[in-house]
mmCIF file of C-alpha atoms in Angstrom:
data_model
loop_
_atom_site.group_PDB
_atom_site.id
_atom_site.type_symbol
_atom_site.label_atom_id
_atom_site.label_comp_id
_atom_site.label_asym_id
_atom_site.label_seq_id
_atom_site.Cartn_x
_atom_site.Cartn_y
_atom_site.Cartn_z
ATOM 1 C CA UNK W 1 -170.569 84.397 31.338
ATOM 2 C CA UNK W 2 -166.726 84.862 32.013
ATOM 3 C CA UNK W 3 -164.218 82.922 30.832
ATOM 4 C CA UNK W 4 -162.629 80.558 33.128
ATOM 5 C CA UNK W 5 -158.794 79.806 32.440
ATOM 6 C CA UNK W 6 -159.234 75.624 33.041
ATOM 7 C CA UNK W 7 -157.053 74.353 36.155
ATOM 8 C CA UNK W 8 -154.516 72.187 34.645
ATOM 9 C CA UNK W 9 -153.506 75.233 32.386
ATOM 10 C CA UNK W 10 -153.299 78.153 35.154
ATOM 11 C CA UNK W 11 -151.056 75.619 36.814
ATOM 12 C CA UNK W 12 -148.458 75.384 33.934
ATOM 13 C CA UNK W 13 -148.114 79.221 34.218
ATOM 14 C CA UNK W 14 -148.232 79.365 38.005
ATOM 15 C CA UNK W 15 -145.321 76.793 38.887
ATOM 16 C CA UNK W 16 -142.395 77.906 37.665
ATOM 17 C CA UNK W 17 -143.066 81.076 39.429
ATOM 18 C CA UNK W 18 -143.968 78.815 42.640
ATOM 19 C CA UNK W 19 -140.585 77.070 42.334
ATOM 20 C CA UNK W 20 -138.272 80.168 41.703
ATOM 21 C CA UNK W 21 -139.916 81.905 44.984
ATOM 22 C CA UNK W 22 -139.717 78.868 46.767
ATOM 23 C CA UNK W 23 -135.895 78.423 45.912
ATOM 24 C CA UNK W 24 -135.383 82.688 46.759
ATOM 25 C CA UNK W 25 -136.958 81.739 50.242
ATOM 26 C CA UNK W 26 -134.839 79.401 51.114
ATOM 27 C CA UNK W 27 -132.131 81.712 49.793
ATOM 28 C CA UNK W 28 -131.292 79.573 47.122
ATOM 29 C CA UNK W 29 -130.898 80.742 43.547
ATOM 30 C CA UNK W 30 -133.097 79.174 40.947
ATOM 31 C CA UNK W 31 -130.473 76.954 38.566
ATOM 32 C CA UNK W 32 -127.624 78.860 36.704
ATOM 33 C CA UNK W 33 -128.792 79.093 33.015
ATOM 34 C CA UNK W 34 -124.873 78.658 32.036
ATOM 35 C CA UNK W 35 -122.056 80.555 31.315
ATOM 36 C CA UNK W 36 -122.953 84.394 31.544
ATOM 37 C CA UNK W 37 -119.551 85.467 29.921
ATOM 38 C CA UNK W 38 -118.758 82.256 28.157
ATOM 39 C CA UNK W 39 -120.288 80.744 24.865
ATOM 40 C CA UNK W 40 -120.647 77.272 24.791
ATOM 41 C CA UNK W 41 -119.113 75.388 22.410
ATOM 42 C CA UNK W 42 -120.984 74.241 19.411
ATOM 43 C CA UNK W 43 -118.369 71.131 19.160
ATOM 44 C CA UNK W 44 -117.295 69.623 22.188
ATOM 45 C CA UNK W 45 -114.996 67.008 20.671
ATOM 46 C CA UNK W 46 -111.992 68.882 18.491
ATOM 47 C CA UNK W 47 -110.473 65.866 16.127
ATOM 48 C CA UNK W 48 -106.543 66.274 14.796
ATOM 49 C CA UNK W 49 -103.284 64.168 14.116
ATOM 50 C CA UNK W 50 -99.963 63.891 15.437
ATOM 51 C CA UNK W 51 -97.772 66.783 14.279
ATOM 52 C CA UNK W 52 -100.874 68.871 13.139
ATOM 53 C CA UNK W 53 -101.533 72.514 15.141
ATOM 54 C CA UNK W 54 -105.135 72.292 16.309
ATOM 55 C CA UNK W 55 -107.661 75.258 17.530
ATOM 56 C CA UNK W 56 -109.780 74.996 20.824
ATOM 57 C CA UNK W 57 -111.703 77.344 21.132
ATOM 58 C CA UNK W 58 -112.978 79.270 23.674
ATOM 59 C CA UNK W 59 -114.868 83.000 23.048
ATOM 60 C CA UNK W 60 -116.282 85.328 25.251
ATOM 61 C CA UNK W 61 -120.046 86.497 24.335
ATOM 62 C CA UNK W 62 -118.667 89.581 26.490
ATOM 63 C CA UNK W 63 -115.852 90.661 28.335
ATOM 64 C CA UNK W 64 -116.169 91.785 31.743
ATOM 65 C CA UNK W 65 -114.383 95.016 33.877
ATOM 66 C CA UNK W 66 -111.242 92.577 34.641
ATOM 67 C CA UNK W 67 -110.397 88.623 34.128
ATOM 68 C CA UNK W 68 -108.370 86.340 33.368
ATOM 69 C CA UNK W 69 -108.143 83.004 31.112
ATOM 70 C CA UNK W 70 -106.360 79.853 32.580
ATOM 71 C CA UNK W 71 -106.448 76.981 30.186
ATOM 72 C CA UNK W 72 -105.610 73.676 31.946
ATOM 73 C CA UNK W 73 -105.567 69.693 30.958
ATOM 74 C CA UNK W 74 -107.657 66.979 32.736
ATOM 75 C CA UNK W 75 -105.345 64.453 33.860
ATOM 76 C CA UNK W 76 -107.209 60.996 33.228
ATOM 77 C CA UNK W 77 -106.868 58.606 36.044
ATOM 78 C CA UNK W 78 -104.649 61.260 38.375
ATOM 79 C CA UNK W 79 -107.791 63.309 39.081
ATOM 80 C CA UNK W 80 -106.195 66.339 38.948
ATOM 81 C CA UNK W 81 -105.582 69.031 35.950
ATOM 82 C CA UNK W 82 -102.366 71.008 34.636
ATOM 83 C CA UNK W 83 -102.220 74.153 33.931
ATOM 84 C CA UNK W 84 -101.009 75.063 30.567
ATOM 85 C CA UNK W 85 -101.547 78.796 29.723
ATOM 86 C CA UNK W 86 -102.635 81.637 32.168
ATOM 87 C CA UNK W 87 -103.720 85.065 29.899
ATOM 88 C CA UNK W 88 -105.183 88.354 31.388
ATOM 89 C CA UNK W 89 -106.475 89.301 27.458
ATOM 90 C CA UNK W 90 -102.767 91.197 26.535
ATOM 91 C CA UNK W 91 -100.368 88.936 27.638
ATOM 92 C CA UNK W 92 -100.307 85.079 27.992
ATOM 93 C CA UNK W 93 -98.167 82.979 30.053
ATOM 94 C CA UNK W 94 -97.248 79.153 29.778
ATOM 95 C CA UNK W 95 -96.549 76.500 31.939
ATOM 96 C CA UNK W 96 -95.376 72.825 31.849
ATOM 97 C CA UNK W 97 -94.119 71.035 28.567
ATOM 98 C CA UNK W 98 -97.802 71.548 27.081
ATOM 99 C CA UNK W 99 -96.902 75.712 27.481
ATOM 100 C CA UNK W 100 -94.484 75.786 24.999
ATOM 101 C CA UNK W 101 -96.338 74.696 22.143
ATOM 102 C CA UNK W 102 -99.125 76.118 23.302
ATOM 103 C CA UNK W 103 -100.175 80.269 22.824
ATOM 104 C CA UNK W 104 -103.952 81.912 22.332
ATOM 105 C CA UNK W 105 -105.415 82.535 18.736
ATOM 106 C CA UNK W 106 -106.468 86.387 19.680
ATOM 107 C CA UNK W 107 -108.373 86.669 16.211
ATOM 108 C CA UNK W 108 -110.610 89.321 18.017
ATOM 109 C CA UNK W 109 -110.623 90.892 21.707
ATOM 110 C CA UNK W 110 -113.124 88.349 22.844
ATOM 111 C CA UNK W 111 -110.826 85.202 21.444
ATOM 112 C CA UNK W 112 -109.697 83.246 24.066
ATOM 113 C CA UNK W 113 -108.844 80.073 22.018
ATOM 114 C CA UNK W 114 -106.121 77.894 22.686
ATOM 115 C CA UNK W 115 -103.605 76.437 19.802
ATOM 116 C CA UNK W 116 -101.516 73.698 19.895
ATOM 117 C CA UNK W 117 -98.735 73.098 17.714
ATOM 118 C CA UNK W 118 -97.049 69.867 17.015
ATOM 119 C CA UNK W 119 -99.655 68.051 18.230
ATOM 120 C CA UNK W 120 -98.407 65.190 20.017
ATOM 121 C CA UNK W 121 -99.896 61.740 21.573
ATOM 122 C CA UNK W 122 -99.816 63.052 25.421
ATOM 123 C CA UNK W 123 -101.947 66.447 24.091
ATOM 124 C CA UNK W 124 -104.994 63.917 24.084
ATOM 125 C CA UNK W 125 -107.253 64.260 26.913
ATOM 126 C CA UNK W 126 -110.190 66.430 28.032
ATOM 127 C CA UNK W 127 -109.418 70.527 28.414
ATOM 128 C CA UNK W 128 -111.046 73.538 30.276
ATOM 129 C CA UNK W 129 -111.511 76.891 29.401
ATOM 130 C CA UNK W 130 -111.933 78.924 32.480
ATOM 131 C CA UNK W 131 -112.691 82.634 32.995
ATOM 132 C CA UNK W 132 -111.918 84.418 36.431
ATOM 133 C CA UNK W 133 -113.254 87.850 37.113
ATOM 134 C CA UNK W 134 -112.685 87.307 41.439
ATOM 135 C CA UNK W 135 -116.585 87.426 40.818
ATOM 136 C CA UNK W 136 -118.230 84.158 39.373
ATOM 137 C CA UNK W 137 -115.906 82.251 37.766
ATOM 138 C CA UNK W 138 -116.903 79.849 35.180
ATOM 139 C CA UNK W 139 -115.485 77.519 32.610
ATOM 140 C CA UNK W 140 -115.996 75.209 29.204
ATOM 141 C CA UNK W 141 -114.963 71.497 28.763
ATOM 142 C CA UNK W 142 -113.536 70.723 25.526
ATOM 143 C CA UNK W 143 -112.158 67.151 24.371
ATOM 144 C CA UNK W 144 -108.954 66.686 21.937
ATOM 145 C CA UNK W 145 -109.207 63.503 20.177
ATOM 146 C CA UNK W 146 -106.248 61.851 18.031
ATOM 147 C CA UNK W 147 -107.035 60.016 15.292
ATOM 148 C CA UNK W 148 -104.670 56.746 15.555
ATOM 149 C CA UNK W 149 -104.433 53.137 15.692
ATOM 150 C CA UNK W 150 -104.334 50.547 18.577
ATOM 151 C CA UNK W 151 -101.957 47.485 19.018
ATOM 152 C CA UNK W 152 -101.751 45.100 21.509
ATOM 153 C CA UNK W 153 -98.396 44.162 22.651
ATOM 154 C CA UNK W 154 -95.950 42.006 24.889
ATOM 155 C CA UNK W 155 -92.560 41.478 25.235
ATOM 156 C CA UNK W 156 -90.564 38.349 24.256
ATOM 157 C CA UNK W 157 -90.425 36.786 27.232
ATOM 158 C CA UNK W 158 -94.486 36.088 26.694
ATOM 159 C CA UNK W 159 -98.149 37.635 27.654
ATOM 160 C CA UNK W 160 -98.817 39.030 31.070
ATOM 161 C CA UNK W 161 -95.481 40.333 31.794
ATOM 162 C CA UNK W 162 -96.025 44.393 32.785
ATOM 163 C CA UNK W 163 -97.343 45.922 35.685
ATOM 164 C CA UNK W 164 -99.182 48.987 35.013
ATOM 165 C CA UNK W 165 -95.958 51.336 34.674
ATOM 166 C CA UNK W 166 -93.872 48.860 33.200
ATOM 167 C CA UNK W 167 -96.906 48.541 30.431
ATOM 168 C CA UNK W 168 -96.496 52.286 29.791
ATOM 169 C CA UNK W 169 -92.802 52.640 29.581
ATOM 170 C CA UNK W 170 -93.283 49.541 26.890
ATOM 171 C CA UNK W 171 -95.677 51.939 24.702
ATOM 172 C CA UNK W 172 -93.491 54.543 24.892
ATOM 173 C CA UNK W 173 -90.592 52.859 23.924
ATOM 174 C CA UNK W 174 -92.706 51.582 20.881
ATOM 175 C CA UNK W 175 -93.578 55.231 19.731
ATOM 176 C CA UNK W 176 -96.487 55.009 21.520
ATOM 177 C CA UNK W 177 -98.532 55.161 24.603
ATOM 178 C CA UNK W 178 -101.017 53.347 26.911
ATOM 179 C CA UNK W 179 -104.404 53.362 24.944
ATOM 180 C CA UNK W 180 -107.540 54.682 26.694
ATOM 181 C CA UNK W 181 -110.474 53.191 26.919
ATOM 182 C CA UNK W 182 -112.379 55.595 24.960
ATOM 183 C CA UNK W 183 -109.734 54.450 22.242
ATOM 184 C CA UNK W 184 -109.787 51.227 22.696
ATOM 185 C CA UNK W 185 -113.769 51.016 22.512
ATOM 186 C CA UNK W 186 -112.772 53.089 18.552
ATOM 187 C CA UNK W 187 -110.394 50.184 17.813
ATOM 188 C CA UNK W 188 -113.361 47.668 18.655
ATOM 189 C CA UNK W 189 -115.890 48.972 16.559
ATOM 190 C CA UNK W 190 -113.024 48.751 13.594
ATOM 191 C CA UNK W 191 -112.434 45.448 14.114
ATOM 192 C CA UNK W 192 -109.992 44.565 16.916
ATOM 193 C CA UNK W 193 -110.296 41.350 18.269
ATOM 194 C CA UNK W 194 -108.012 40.308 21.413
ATOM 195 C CA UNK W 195 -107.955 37.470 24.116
ATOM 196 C CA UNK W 196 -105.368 38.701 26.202
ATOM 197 C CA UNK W 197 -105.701 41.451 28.424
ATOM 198 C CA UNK W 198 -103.694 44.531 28.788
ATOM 199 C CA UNK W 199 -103.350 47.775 30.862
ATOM 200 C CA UNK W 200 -105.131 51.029 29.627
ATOM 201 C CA UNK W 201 -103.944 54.843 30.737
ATOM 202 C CA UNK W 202 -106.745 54.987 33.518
ATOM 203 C CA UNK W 203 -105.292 51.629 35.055
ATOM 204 C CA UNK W 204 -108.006 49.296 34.193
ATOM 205 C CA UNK W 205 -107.197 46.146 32.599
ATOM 206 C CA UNK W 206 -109.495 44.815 29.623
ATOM 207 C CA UNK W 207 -109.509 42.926 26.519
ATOM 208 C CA UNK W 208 -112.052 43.518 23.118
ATOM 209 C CA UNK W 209 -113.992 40.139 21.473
ATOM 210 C CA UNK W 210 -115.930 40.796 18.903
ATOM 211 C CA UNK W 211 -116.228 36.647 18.052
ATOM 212 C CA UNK W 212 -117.228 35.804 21.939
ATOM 213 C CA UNK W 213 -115.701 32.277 21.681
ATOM 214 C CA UNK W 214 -114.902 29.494 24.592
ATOM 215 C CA UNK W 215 -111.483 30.262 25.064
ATOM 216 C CA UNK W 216 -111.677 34.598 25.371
ATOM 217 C CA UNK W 217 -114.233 34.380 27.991
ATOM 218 C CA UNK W 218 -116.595 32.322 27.437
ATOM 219 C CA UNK W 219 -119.989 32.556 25.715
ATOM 220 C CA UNK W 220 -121.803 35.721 25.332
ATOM 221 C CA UNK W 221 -122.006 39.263 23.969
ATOM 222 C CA UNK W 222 -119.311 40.690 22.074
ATOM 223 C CA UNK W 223 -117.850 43.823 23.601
ATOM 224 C CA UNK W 224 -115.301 45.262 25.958
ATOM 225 C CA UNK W 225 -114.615 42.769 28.851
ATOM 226 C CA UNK W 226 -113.189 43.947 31.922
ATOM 227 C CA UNK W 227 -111.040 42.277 35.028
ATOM 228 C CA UNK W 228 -112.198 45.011 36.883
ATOM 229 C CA UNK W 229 -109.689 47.138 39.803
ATOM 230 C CA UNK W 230 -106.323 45.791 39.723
ATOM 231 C CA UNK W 231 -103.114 46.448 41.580
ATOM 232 C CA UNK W 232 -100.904 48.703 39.308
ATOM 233 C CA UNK W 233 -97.418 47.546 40.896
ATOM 234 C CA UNK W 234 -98.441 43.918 41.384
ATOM 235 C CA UNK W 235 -100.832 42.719 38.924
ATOM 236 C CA UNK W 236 -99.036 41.821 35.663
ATOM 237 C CA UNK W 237 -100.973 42.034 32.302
ATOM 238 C CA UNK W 238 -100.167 42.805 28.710
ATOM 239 C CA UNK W 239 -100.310 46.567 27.259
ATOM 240 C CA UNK W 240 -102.893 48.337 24.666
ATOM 241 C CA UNK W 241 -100.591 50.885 23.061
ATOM 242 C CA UNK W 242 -102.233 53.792 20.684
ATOM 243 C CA UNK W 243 -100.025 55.185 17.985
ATOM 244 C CA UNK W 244 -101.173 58.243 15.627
ATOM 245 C CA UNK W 245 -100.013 59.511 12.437
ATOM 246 C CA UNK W 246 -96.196 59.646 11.535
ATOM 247 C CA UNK W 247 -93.443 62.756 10.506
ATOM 248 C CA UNK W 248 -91.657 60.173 8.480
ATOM 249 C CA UNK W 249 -92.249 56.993 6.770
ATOM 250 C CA UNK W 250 -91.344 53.700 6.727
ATOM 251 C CA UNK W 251 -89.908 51.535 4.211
ATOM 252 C CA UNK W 252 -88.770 47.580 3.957
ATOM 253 C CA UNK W 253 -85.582 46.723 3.338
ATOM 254 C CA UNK W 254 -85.549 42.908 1.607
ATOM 255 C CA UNK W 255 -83.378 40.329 2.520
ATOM 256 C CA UNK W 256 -81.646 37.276 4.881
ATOM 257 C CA UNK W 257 -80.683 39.462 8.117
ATOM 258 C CA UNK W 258 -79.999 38.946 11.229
ATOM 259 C CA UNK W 259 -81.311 41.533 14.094
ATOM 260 C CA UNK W 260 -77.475 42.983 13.823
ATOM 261 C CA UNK W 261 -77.515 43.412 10.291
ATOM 262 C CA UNK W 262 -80.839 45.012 9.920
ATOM 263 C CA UNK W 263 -79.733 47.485 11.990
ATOM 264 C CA UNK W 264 -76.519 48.174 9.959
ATOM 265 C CA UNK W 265 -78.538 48.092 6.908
ATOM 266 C CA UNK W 266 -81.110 50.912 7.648
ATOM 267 C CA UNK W 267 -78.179 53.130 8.921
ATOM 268 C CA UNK W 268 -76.565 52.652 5.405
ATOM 269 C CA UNK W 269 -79.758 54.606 4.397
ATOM 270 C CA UNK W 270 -80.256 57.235 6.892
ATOM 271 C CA UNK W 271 -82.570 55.278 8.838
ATOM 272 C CA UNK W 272 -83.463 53.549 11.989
ATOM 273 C CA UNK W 273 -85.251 50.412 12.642
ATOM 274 C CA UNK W 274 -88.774 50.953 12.687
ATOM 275 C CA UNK W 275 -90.821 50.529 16.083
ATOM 276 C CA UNK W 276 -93.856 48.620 16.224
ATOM 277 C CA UNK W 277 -95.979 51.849 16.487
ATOM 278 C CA UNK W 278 -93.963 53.373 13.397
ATOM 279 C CA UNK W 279 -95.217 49.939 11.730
ATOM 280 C CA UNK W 280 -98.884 49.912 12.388
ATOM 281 C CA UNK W 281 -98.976 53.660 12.125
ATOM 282 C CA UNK W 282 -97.640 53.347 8.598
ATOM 283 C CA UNK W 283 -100.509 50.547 7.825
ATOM 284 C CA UNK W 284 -103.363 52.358 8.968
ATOM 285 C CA UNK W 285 -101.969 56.123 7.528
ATOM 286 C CA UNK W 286 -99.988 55.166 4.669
ATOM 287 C CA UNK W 287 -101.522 51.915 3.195
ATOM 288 C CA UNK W 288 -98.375 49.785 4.063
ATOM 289 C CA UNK W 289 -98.694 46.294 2.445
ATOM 290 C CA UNK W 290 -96.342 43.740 1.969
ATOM 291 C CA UNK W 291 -96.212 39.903 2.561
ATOM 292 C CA UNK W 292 -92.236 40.063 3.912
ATOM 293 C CA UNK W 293 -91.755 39.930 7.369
ATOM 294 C CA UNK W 294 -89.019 42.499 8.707
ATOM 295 C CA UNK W 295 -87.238 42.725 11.614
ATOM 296 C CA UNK W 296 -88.615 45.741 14.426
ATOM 297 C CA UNK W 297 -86.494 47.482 17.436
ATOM 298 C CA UNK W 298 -87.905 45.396 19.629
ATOM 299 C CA UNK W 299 -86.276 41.838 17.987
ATOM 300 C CA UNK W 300 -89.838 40.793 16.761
ATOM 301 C CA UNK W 301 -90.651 39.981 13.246
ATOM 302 C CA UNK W 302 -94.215 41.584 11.669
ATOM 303 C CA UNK W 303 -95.815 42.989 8.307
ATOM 304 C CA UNK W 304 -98.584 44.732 7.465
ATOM 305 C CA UNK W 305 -101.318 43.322 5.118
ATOM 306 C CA UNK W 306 -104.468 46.281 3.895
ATOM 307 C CA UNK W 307 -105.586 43.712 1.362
ATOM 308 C CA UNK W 308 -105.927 40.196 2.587
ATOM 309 C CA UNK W 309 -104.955 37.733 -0.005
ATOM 310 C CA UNK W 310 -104.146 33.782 -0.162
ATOM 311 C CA UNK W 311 -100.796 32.881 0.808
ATOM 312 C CA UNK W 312 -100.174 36.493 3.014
ATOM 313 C CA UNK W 313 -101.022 35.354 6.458
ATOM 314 C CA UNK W 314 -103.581 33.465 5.877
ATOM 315 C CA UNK W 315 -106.365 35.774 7.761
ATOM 316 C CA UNK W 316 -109.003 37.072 6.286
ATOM 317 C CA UNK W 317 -109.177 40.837 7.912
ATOM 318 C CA UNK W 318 -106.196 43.174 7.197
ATOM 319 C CA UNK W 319 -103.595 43.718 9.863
ATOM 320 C CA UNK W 320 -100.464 43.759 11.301
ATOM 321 C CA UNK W 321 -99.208 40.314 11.311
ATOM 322 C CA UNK W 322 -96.411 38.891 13.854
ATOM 323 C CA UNK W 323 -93.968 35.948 13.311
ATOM 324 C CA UNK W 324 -93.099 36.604 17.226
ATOM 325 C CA UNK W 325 -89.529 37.054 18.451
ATOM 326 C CA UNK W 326 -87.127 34.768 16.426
ATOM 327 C CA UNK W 327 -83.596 34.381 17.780
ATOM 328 C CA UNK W 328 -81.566 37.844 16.733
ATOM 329 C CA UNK W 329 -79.234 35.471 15.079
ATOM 330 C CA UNK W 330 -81.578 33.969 12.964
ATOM 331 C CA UNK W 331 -80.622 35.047 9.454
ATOM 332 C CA UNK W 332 -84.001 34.602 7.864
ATOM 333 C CA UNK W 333 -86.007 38.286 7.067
ATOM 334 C CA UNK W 334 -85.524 41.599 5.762
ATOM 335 C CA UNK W 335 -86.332 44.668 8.150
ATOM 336 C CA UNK W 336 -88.824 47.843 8.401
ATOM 337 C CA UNK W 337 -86.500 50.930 8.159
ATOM 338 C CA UNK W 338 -87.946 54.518 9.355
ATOM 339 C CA UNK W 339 -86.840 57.461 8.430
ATOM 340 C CA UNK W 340 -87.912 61.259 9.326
ATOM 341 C CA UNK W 341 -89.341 63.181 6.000
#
């Protein structure tokens, strides 16, 4: 008696064939498999500090007649991406700010890696690798993620003061910049708990509560809680700012000053006052703990507690504590000095 291949079997072998001559009749290719020149990247997400030279890489499984490699940077919330480094295989070109730190690895003929020195808080974003042969072009995604720390902040005049670009000139000027959300979500799960709302780099405008309480929101879930679209030159919030590692250090200077006088004092030691982001980048990198409040740049008084203790602020998680902005003539605290190393 022959053998009879059973029905539901003959049809697993028969309809993939089915559905790649049904695509090539309609003159449709079955689905790309992926990159035919490009390997894809075992890690997607490359992780580095501020001031560090990081690697993305980006190899060629083989190399066709003629191409070139065009590196470029995903802009987040401008929908749009800058090119950074154009490179035929023998010589590379840059572009933009980005261009002149950056230059290819070349550890072999099919390296087309990227490397970034000095590493700084703008480099963060998404990346694309992308090969042109005039033929089928085809690219790779990588992400470059900072490791960092972020702080909420307003001015003196009180919460809910910035528009969007206002909120990011006040980062800057803090040694920082506007957090993303992606960071922000990293600073939840580590503890960050917020009422107030403030501007992220994409232009949304949301606050983190991990102790969902009656007066930040309401009831519910903790999480990331969100105010939804909002007008970037009109609607006023506070900022989330994201700081990463330091060059230098920061160091406290005790005694009764006034804002004028802590200035004079850290130029008697080669220093400046420290920014807000120099202060909480010092905490979370260096282990900066003291009970003194200090006069920052910006006229507000803070320290940094990693051990919680009686009598040191009186919270029980560790953090960057704020007194607020006392009157500059107020001759009560010593001051945060930085320095460059």
């Amino acid at each position: 008696m022959p053998h009879r291949t059973p029905l539901p079997v003959l049809c697993c072998f028969l309809l993939p064939w089915a559905v790649t001559t049904f695509h090539q009749a309609l003159g449709n290719p079955a689905p790309h498999p992926g990159p035919h020149y490009l390997l894809l990247p075992i890690h997607e997400v490359i992780h580095s500090r501020r001031g560090a030279t990081v690697t993305l890489p980006c190899v060629l499984g083989t190399s066709p007649p003629s191409y070139k490699v065009r590196w470029s940077k995903v802009e987040p919330g401008e929908l749009r991406e800058t090119v950074i480094l154009i490179t035929n295989g023998l010589h590379a070109r840059g572009y933009g700010p980005l261009g002149g730190r950056a230059s290819m690895r070349r550890g072999h003929r099919l390296d087309a890696s990227l490397v970034i020195k000095n590493v700084r808080l703008e480099d963060e974003g998404r990346y694309r690798c992308e090969l042109i042969n005039g033929i089928e072009d085809e690219s790779v995604a990588l992400t470059l993620s900072l490791e960092g720390v972020v702080f909420p902040y307003q001015p003196s005049r009180g919460r809910y003061q910035f528009n969007y670009f206002e909120a990011k000139q006040a980062c800057e000027e803090q040694d920082g910049r506007l957090a993303t959300y992606g960071q922000l979500y990293q600073a939840w799960t580590e503890g960050l708990d917020w009422c107030n709302a403030g501007w992220l780099l994409e232009g949304s405008v949301r606050y983190p509560v991990l102790n969902a309480r009656a007066p930040c929101g309401g009831q519910g879930r903790p999480g990331i809680r969100s105010y939804g679209p909002r007008d970037r030159s009109r609607d006023r919030y506070d900022a989330f700012c994201f700081t990463s590692a330091l060059a230098g250090q920061v160091f406290f200077v005790p005694g009764r000053l006034t804002l004028s006088e802590a200035h004079a004092a850290c130029r008697r030691r080669g220093a400046v006052v420290a920014k807000v982001g120099h202060l909480y980048a010092a905490w979370k990198f260096s282990g900066l703990d003291r009970c003194d409040g200090g006069w920052l740049a910006d006229g507000s008084v803070r320290f940094p507690i990693t051990t919680p203790r009686p009598r040191c602020g009186g919270l029980p998680d560790p953090g960057v504590r704020s007194f607020g902005f006392p009157r500059p003539q107020q001759a009560t605290y010593g001051t945060y000095c930085y320095t460059e190393k």
